[in-house]
């Protein structure tokens, strides 16, 4: 256990993101924060996962990933109940 850790700066946007993602979690749905690069989508997701004590793994996607590697990642996330954060998924 690492104890209390620092939190991100709470802005109206991060607050709205936290509320939306926790409502989706309650409804057994997923969330996919979208927006321009460098706006803190990954860090916000990781901070919420840390606050809820859910492991969050970040994967940097590339053109080298194929359907089998993605399937293996999803299989592992489903087995552990962890969150997956896919950076650069659109590439």
PDB file of C-alpha atoms in Angstrom:
ATOM      1  CA  UNK A   1       0.000   0.000   0.000  1.00  0.00           C
ATOM      2  CA  UNK A   2       1.502   3.332  -1.011  1.00  0.00           C
ATOM      3  CA  UNK A   3      -0.644   5.536   1.211  1.00  0.00           C
ATOM      4  CA  UNK A   4      -2.275   8.766   0.205  1.00  0.00           C
ATOM      5  CA  UNK A   5      -0.984  10.060  -3.081  1.00  0.00           C
ATOM      6  CA  UNK A   6      -1.282  13.439  -4.688  1.00  0.00           C
ATOM      7  CA  UNK A   7      -4.322  14.233  -6.775  1.00  0.00           C
ATOM      8  CA  UNK A   8      -4.645  16.060 -10.028  1.00  0.00           C
ATOM      9  CA  UNK A   9      -5.807  19.629 -10.020  1.00  0.00           C
ATOM     10  CA  UNK A  10      -9.588  19.624  -9.786  1.00  0.00           C
ATOM     11  CA  UNK A  11     -11.070  21.777 -12.521  1.00  0.00           C
ATOM     12  CA  UNK A  12     -14.663  21.854 -13.767  1.00  0.00           C
ATOM     13  CA  UNK A  13     -13.582  19.650 -16.686  1.00  0.00           C
ATOM     14  CA  UNK A  14     -11.906  16.978 -14.537  1.00  0.00           C
ATOM     15  CA  UNK A  15     -14.853  17.069 -12.143  1.00  0.00           C
ATOM     16  CA  UNK A  16     -17.251  16.519 -15.030  1.00  0.00           C
ATOM     17  CA  UNK A  17     -15.082  13.683 -16.338  1.00  0.00           C
ATOM     18  CA  UNK A  18     -15.002  12.000 -12.908  1.00  0.00           C
ATOM     19  CA  UNK A  19     -18.786  12.224 -12.556  1.00  0.00           C
ATOM     20  CA  UNK A  20     -19.426  10.921 -16.066  1.00  0.00           C
ATOM     21  CA  UNK A  21     -17.006   7.999 -15.737  1.00  0.00           C
ATOM     22  CA  UNK A  22     -18.308   6.975 -12.309  1.00  0.00           C
ATOM     23  CA  UNK A  23     -21.895   7.071 -13.593  1.00  0.00           C
ATOM     24  CA  UNK A  24     -20.840   4.840 -16.506  1.00  0.00           C
ATOM     25  CA  UNK A  25     -19.101   2.497 -14.067  1.00  0.00           C
ATOM     26  CA  UNK A  26     -22.262   2.266 -11.963  1.00  0.00           C
ATOM     27  CA  UNK A  27     -24.260   1.368 -15.100  1.00  0.00           C
ATOM     28  CA  UNK A  28     -21.677  -1.293 -16.106  1.00  0.00           C
ATOM     29  CA  UNK A  29     -20.638   0.755 -19.138  1.00  0.00           C
ATOM     30  CA  UNK A  30     -17.283   2.031 -20.308  1.00  0.00           C
ATOM     31  CA  UNK A  31     -15.873   5.429 -21.004  1.00  0.00           C
ATOM     32  CA  UNK A  32     -13.628   6.873 -23.670  1.00  0.00           C
ATOM     33  CA  UNK A  33     -12.414  10.401 -22.941  1.00  0.00           C
ATOM     34  CA  UNK A  34     -11.696  12.182 -26.199  1.00  0.00           C
ATOM     35  CA  UNK A  35     -10.115  15.507 -27.030  1.00  0.00           C
ATOM     36  CA  UNK A  36      -6.989  17.263 -28.190  1.00  0.00           C
ATOM     37  CA  UNK A  37      -3.550  15.954 -27.297  1.00  0.00           C
ATOM     38  CA  UNK A  38      -2.012  17.120 -24.039  1.00  0.00           C
ATOM     39  CA  UNK A  39      -5.265  17.872 -22.212  1.00  0.00           C
ATOM     40  CA  UNK A  40      -4.838  15.235 -19.467  1.00  0.00           C
ATOM     41  CA  UNK A  41      -7.186  12.477 -20.582  1.00  0.00           C
ATOM     42  CA  UNK A  42      -4.812   9.686 -19.606  1.00  0.00           C
ATOM     43  CA  UNK A  43      -3.792  11.303 -16.320  1.00  0.00           C
ATOM     44  CA  UNK A  44      -7.422  11.969 -15.380  1.00  0.00           C
ATOM     45  CA  UNK A  45      -8.330   8.343 -16.049  1.00  0.00           C
ATOM     46  CA  UNK A  46      -5.344   7.089 -14.062  1.00  0.00           C
ATOM     47  CA  UNK A  47      -6.162   9.428 -11.161  1.00  0.00           C
ATOM     48  CA  UNK A  48      -9.783   8.257 -11.026  1.00  0.00           C
ATOM     49  CA  UNK A  49      -8.667   4.621 -11.109  1.00  0.00           C
ATOM     50  CA  UNK A  50      -6.244   5.330  -8.254  1.00  0.00           C
ATOM     51  CA  UNK A  51      -9.014   7.001  -6.242  1.00  0.00           C
ATOM     52  CA  UNK A  52     -11.283   3.967  -6.767  1.00  0.00           C
ATOM     53  CA  UNK A  53      -8.464   1.456  -6.079  1.00  0.00           C
ATOM     54  CA  UNK A  54      -8.770  -0.072  -9.558  1.00  0.00           C
ATOM     55  CA  UNK A  55      -5.590  -0.992 -11.417  1.00  0.00           C
ATOM     56  CA  UNK A  56      -5.143   0.977 -14.635  1.00  0.00           C
ATOM     57  CA  UNK A  57      -2.722  -0.114 -17.344  1.00  0.00           C
ATOM     58  CA  UNK A  58      -1.677   2.274 -20.106  1.00  0.00           C
ATOM     59  CA  UNK A  59      -0.914   0.834 -23.536  1.00  0.00           C
ATOM     60  CA  UNK A  60       0.756   2.910 -26.232  1.00  0.00           C
ATOM     61  CA  UNK A  61      -0.734   1.635 -29.465  1.00  0.00           C
ATOM     62  CA  UNK A  62       1.179   1.520 -32.722  1.00  0.00           C
ATOM     63  CA  UNK A  63       0.841   0.021 -36.164  1.00  0.00           C
ATOM     64  CA  UNK A  64       2.822  -2.995 -34.910  1.00  0.00           C
ATOM     65  CA  UNK A  65      -0.130  -4.172 -32.807  1.00  0.00           C
ATOM     66  CA  UNK A  66      -2.395  -6.734 -34.441  1.00  0.00           C
ATOM     67  CA  UNK A  67      -5.742  -8.219 -33.500  1.00  0.00           C
ATOM     68  CA  UNK A  68      -4.100 -11.015 -31.500  1.00  0.00           C
ATOM     69  CA  UNK A  69      -2.124  -8.666 -29.269  1.00  0.00           C
ATOM     70  CA  UNK A  70      -5.229  -6.520 -28.675  1.00  0.00           C
ATOM     71  CA  UNK A  71      -7.220  -9.682 -27.868  1.00  0.00           C
ATOM     72  CA  UNK A  72      -4.572 -10.741 -25.345  1.00  0.00           C
ATOM     73  CA  UNK A  73      -4.714  -7.322 -23.688  1.00  0.00           C
ATOM     74  CA  UNK A  74      -8.514  -7.411 -23.456  1.00  0.00           C
ATOM     75  CA  UNK A  75      -8.395 -10.957 -22.110  1.00  0.00           C
ATOM     76  CA  UNK A  76      -6.023  -9.921 -19.341  1.00  0.00           C
ATOM     77  CA  UNK A  77      -8.062  -6.824 -18.472  1.00  0.00           C
ATOM     78  CA  UNK A  78     -11.254  -8.875 -18.276  1.00  0.00           C
ATOM     79  CA  UNK A  79      -9.642 -11.503 -16.056  1.00  0.00           C
ATOM     80  CA  UNK A  80      -8.227  -8.988 -13.600  1.00  0.00           C
ATOM     81  CA  UNK A  81     -10.999  -6.376 -13.624  1.00  0.00           C
ATOM     82  CA  UNK A  82      -8.451  -3.683 -14.414  1.00  0.00           C
ATOM     83  CA  UNK A  83      -8.942  -0.624 -16.582  1.00  0.00           C
ATOM     84  CA  UNK A  84      -7.126  -0.239 -19.862  1.00  0.00           C
ATOM     85  CA  UNK A  85      -6.061   3.105 -21.255  1.00  0.00           C
ATOM     86  CA  UNK A  86      -5.097   2.961 -24.938  1.00  0.00           C
ATOM     87  CA  UNK A  87      -2.962   5.922 -25.991  1.00  0.00           C
ATOM     88  CA  UNK A  88      -2.648   6.767 -29.672  1.00  0.00           C
ATOM     89  CA  UNK A  89      -5.394   4.248 -30.515  1.00  0.00           C
ATOM     90  CA  UNK A  90      -6.332   6.173 -33.654  1.00  0.00           C
ATOM     91  CA  UNK A  91      -2.961   5.501 -35.291  1.00  0.00           C
TER      92      UNK A  91
END
